[in-house]
Tab-separated table of C-alpha atoms and ligand atoms in Angstrom:
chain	number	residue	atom	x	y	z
W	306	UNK	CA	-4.322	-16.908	3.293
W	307	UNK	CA	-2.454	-13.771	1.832
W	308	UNK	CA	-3.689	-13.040	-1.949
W	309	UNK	CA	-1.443	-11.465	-4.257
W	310	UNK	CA	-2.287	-7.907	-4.877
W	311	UNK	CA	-0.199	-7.699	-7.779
W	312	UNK	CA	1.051	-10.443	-9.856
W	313	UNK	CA	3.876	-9.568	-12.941
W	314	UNK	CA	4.395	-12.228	-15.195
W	315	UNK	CA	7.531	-12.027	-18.226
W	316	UNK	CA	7.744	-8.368	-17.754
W	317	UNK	CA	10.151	-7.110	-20.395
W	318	UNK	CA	11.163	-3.757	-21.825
W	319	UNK	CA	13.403	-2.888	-24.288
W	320	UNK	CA	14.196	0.222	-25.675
W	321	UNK	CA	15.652	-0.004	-29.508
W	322	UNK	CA	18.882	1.639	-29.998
W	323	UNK	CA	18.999	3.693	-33.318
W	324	UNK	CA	22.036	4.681	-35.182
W	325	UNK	CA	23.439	6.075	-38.443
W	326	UNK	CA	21.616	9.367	-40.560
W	327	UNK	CA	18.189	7.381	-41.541
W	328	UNK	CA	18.286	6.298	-37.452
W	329	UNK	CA	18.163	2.446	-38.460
W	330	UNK	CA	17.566	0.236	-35.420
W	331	UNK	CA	20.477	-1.524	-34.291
W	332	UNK	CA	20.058	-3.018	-31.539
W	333	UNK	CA	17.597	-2.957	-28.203
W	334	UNK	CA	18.905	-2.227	-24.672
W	335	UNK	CA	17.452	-5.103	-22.531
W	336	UNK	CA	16.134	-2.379	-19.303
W	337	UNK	CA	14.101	-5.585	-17.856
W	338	UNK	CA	14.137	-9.237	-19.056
W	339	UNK	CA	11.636	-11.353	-18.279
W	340	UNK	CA	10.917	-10.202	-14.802
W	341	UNK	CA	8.432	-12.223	-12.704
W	342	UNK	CA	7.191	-11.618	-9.173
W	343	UNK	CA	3.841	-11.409	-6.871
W	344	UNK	CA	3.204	-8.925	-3.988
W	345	UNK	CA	0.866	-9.691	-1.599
W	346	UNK	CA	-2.381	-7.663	0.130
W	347	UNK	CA	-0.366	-5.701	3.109
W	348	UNK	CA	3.209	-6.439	2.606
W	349	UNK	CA	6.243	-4.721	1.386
W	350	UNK	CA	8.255	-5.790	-1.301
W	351	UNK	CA	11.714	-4.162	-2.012
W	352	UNK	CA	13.769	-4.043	-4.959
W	353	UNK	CA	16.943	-3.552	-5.116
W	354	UNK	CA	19.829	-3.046	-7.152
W	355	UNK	CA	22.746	-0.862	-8.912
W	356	UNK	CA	21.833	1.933	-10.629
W	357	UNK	CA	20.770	0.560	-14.798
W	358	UNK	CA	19.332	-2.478	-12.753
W	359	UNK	CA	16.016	-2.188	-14.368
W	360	UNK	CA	14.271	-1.665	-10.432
W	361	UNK	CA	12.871	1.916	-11.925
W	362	UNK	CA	11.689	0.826	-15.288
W	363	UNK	CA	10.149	-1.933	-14.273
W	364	UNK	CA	8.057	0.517	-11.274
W	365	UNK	CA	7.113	2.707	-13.881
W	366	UNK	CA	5.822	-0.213	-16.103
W	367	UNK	CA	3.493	-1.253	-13.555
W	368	UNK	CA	1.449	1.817	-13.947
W	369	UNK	CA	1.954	1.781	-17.452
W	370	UNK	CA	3.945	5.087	-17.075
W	371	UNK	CA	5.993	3.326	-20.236
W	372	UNK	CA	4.604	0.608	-21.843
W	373	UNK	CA	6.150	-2.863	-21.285
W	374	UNK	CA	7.842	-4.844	-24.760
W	375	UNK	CA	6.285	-7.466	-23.105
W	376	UNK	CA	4.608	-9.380	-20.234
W	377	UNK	CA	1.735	-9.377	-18.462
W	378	UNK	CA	0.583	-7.234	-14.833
W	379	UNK	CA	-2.665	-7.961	-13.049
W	380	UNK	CA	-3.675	-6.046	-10.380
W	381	UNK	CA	-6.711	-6.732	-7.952
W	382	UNK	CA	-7.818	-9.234	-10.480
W	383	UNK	CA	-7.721	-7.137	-13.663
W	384	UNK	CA	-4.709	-7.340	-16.533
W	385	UNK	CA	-3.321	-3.749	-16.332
W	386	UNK	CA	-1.395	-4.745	-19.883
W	387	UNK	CA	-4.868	-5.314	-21.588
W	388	UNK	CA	-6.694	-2.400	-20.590
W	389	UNK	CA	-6.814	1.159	-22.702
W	390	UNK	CA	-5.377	4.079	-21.554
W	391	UNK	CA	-8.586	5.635	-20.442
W	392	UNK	CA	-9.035	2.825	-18.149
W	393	UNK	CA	-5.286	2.491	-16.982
W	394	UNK	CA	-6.154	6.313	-16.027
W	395	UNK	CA	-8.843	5.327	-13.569
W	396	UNK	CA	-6.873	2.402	-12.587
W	397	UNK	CA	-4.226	4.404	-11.234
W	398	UNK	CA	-6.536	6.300	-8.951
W	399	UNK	CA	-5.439	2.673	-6.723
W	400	UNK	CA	-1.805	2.473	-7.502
W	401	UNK	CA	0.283	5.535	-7.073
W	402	UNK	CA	4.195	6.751	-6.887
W	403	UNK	CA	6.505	8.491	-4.176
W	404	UNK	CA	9.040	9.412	-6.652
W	405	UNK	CA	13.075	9.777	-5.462
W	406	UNK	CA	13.249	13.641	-5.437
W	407	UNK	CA	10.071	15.466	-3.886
W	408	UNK	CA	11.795	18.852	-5.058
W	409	UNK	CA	11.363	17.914	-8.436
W	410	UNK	CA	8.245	16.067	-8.447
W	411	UNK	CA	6.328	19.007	-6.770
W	412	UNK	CA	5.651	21.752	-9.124
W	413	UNK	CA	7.040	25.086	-7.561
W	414	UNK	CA	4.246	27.320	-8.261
W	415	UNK	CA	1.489	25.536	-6.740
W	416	UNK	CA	0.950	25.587	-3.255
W	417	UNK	CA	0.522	22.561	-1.397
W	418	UNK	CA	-2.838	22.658	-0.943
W	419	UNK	CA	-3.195	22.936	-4.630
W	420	UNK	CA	-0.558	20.309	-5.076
W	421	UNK	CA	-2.668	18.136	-2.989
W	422	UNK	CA	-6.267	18.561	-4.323
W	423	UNK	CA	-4.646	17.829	-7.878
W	424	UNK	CA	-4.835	14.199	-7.716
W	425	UNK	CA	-8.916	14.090	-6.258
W	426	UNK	CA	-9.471	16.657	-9.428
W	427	UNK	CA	-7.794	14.605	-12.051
W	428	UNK	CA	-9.831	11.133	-10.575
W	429	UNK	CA	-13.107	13.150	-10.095
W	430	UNK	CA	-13.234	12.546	-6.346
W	431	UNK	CA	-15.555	15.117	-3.937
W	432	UNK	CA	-16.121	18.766	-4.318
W	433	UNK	CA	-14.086	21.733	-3.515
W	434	UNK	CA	-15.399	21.691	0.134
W	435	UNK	CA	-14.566	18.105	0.730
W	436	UNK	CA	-11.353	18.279	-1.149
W	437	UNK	CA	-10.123	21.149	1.588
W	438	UNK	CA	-10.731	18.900	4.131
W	439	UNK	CA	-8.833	16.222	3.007
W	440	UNK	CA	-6.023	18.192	1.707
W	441	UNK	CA	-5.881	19.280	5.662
W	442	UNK	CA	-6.689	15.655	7.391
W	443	UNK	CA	-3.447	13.804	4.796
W	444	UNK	CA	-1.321	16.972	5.969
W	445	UNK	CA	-1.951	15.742	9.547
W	446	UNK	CA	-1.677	12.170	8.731
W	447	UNK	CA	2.036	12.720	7.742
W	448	UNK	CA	2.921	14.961	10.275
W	449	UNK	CA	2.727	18.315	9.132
W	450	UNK	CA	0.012	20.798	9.417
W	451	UNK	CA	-3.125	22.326	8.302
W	452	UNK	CA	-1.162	25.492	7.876
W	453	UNK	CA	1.499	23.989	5.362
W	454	UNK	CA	-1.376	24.012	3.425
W	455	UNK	CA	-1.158	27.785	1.911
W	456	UNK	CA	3.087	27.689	1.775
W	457	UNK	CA	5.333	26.316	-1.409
W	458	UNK	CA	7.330	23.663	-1.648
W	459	UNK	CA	10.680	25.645	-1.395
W	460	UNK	CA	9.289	26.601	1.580
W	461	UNK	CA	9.837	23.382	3.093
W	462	UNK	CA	12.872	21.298	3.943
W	463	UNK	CA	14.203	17.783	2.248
W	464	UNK	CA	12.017	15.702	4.806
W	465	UNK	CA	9.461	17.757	4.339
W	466	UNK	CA	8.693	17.606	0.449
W	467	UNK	CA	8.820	13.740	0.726
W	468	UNK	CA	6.181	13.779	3.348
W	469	UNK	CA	4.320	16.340	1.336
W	470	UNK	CA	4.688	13.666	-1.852
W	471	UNK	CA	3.343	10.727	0.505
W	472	UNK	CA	0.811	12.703	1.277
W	473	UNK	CA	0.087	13.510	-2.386
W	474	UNK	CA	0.436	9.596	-2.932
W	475	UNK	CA	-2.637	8.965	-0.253
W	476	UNK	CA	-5.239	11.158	-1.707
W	477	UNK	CA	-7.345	9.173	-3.755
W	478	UNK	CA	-6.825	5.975	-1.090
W	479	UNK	CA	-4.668	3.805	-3.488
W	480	UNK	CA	-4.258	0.155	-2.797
W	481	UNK	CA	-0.670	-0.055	-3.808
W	482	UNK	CA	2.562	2.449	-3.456
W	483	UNK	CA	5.511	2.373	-5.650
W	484	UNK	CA	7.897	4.154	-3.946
W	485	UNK	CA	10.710	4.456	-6.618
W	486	UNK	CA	14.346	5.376	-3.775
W	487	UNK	CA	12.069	7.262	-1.685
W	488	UNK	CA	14.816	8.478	1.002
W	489	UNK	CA	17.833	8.547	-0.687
W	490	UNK	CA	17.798	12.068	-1.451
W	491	UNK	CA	17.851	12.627	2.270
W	492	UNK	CA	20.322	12.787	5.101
W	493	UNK	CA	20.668	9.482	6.962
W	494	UNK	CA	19.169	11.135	10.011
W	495	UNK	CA	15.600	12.080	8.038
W	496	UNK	CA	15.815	8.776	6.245
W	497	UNK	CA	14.785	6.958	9.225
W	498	UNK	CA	11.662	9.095	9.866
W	499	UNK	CA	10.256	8.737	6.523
W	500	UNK	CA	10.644	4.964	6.893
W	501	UNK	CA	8.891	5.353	10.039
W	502	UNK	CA	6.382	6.998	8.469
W	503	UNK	CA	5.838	4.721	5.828
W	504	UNK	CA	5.105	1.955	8.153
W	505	UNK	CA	3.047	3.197	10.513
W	506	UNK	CA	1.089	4.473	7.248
W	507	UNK	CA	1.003	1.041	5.830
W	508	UNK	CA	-0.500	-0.452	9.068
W	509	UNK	CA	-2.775	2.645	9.345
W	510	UNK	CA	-4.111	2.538	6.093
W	511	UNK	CA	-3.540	-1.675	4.948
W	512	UNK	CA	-1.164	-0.175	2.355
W	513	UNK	CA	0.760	-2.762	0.074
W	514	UNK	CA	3.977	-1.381	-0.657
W	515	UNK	CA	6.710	-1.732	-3.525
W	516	UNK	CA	9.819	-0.464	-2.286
W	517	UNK	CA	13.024	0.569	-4.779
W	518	UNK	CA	16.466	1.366	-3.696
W	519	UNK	CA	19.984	0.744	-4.566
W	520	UNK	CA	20.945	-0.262	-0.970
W	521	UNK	CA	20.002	-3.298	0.735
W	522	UNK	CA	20.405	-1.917	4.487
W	523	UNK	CA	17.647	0.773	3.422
W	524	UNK	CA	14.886	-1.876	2.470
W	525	UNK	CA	16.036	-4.248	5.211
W	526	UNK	CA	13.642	-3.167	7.782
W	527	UNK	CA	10.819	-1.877	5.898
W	528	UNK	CA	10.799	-5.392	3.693
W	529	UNK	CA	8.938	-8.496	4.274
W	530	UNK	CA	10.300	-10.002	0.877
W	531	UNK	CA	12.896	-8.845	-1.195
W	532	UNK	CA	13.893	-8.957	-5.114
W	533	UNK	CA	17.383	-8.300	-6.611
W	534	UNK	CA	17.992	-6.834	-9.384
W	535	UNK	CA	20.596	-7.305	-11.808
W	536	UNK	CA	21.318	-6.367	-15.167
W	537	UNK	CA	17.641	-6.341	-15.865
W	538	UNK	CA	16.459	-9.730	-14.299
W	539	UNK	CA	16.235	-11.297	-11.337
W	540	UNK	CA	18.924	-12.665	-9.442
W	541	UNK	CA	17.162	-13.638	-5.828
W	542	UNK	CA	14.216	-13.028	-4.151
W	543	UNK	CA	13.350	-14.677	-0.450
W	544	UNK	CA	11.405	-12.991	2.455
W	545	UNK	CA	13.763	-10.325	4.135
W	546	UNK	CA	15.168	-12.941	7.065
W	547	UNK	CA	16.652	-15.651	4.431
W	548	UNK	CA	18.204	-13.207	2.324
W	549	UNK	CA	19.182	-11.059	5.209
W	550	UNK	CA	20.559	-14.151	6.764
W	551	UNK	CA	21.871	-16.538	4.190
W	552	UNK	CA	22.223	-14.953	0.546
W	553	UNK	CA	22.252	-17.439	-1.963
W	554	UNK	CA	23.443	-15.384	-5.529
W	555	UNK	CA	27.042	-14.132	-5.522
W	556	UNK	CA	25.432	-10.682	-6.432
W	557	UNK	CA	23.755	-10.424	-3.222
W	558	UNK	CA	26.174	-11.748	-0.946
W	559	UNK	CA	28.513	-9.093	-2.385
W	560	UNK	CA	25.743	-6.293	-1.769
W	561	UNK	CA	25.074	-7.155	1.398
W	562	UNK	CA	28.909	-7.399	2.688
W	563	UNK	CA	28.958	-3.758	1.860
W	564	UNK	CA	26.087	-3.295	4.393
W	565	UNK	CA	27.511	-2.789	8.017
W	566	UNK	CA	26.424	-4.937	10.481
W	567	UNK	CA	25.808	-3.714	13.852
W	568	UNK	CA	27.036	-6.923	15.597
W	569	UNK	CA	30.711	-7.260	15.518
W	570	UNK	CA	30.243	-11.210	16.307
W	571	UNK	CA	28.610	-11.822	12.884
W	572	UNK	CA	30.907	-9.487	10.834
W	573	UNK	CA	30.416	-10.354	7.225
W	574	UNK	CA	33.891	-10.952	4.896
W	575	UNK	CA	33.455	-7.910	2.654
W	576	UNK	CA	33.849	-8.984	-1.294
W	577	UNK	CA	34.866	-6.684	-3.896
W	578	UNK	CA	33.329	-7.441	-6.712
W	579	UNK	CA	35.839	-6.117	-10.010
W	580	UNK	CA	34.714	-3.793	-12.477
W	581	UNK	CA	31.444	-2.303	-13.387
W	582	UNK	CA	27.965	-3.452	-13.943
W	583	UNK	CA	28.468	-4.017	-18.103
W	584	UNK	CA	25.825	-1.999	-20.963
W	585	UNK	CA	22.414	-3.386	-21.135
W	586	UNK	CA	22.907	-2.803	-24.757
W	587	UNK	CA	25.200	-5.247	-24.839
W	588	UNK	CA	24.750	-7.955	-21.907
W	589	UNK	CA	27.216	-10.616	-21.637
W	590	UNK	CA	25.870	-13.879	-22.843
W	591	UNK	CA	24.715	-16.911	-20.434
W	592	UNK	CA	24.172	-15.452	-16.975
W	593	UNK	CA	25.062	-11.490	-17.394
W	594	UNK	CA	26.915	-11.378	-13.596
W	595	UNK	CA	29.575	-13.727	-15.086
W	596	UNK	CA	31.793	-11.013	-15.855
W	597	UNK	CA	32.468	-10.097	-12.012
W	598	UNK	CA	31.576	-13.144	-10.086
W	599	UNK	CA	34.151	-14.858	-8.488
W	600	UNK	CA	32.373	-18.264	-8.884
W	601	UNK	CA	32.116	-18.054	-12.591
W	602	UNK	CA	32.004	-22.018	-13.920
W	603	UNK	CA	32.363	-22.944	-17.615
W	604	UNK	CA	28.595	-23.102	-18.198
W	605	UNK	CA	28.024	-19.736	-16.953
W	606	UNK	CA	29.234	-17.863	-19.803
W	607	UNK	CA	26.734	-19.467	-22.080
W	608	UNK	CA	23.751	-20.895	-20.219
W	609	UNK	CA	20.891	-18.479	-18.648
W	610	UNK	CA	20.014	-19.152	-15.425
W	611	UNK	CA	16.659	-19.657	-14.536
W	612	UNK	CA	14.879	-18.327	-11.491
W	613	UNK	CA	14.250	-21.056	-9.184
W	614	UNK	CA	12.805	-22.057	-5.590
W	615	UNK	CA	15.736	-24.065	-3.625
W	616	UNK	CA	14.374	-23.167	-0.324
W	617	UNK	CA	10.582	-22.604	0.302
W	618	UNK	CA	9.746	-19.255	-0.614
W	619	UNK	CA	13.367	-18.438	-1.514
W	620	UNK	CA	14.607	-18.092	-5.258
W	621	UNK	CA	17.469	-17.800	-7.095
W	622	UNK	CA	18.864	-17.851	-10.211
W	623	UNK	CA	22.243	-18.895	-10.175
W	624	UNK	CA	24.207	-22.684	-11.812
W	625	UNK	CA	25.460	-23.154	-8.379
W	626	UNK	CA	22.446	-24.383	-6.715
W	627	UNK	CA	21.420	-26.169	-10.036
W	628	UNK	CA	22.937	-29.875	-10.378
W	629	UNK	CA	22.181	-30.910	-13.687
W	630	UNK	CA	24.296	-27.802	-15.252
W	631	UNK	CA	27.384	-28.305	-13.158
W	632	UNK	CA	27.833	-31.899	-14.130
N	1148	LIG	FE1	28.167	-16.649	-10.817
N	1148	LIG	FE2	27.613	-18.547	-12.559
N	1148	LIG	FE3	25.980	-18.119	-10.512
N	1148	LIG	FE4	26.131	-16.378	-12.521
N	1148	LIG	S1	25.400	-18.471	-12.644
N	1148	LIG	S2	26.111	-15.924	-10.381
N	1148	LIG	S3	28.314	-16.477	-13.044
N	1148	LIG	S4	28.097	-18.841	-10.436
């Protein structure tokens, strides 16, 4: 049986909204709210939502990269939201980030072979010989060369950086990548390579992947299960084929008739949704989609919807698969 790699339990973080001269807290913006989800040894979980959907915050609070308000992560059997930094330091030596923009994450003055060796210096991992040598083997493992090794990063195209930040990723052999929208700074033609990449990595190297984007199609194929996001919690999550195939939350079905579907005979009606995704500063009461779904009921303005399993293995969070609030 699959064991759960990673296993996040009421993750919340809000950020407190200050006003006025003596900056007097008024208020918190709810980023994530009571988020709760396992990912498995080997698998690939995506997450996906709107931009303000809470999918990057709550990446970076799995590494601790900002502290969670509350909630609880264990990973490989030890509570990451216990430990002190100096162990969350060594911890992440096992979990580490592909971040959207390689450009940016990269620093320009280094060369890649420096850029490379940084991560094995900063976990205390081999000597300079052995460090070369890996630098040189990762390059190869994601399809560049051993002579990237001496260029900079503007010396390399789009594609390019993001292999060069995978690559980074792999140094120190982590268990888990959080690969925060790791393509969508590319052209739809490069996208497909990285993903490529990515898998044959993952099977390569028994990676366990968390995958964020704001599109559905991107995750699709790369996905075993998937999460989505919205407003800060979230609204489904089901292995990729029974979301894929029969959406249960409004939300998604509404993402996913944006997504084009190759086969004309199963052409999804597209829905609209109206206006935009409200302020997490100030989420609409009951269920926080209620202000664009068009299957709002009565008790959805003021009742929370709770997460819940209505098929095996699928969940959703939504009054119209729960009886007792509709009558
Ligand atoms: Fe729509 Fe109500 Fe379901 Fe929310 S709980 S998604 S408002 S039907």
């Amino acid at each position: 049986m699959t064991k759960p790699l990673l296993q996040v339990e009421g993750l919340k973080k809000y950020f407190p909204i200050r006003s006025g001269v003596l900056a007097k807290q008024s208020g918190y913006v709810k980023a994530v709210d009571n988020v709760s989800f396992h990912v498995n040894e080997g698998e690939t979980l995506g997450i996906v939502g709107e931009s303000g959907c809470g999918k990057s915050t709550t990446g970076r609070m799995l590494m601790r990269l900002l502290e969670p308000t509350e909630g609880k992560v264990t990973f490989d059997g030890k509570e990451l939201t216990s430990i002190s930094s100096t162990e969350m330091r060594k911890a992440r030596r096992e979990i580490q980030m592909v971040f959207q923009d390689p450009y940016a994450s990269l620093n320009p003055r280094h060369t890649v072979e420096k850029i490379l060796m940084e991560p094995l210096i900063v976990h205390n991992i081999g000597n300079a010989k052995s460090r070369k040598k890996k630098v040189h083997e990762f390059l190869e493992i994601v399809g560049l060369s051993s002579y990237h090794a001496k260029r900079y990063p503007h010396q390399f195209s789009g594609g390019q950086r993001q292999r060069i930040g995978i690559a980074r990723a792999l140094m120190t052999n982590p268990k888990l990548i959080i690969a925060d929208e790791p393509v969508s700074a590319l052209d739809v033609s490069i996208q497909a390579q990285v993903l490529n990449l990515m898998q044959d990595l993952q099977k390569e190297l028994k990676l366990t992947y968390i995958f964020i984007a704001h599109d559905l199609g991107v995750v699709r194929h790369i996905s075993d299960r998937v999460g989505v996001m919205y407003l800060g919690r979230m609204a489904e999550l089901a292995t990729s084929e029974s979301l894929y195939e029969e959406p249960l939350h409004p939300y998604t079905k509404a993402l996913l008739s944006a997504v084009p579907v190759p086969d004309p005979e199963h052409k999804r009606e597209q829905i609209i949704l109206e206006g935009d995704i409200p302020s997490p500063s100030n989420p609409p009461s009951g269920c926080t989609f209620h202000t664009r779904c068009p299957f709002k009921m009565e008790a959805c303005t003021s009742i929370v919807p709770k997460l819940e399993e209505v098929k095996p293995g699928h969940f959703v969070a939504c009054h119209l698969y729960n009886e007792q609030v509709q009558h």
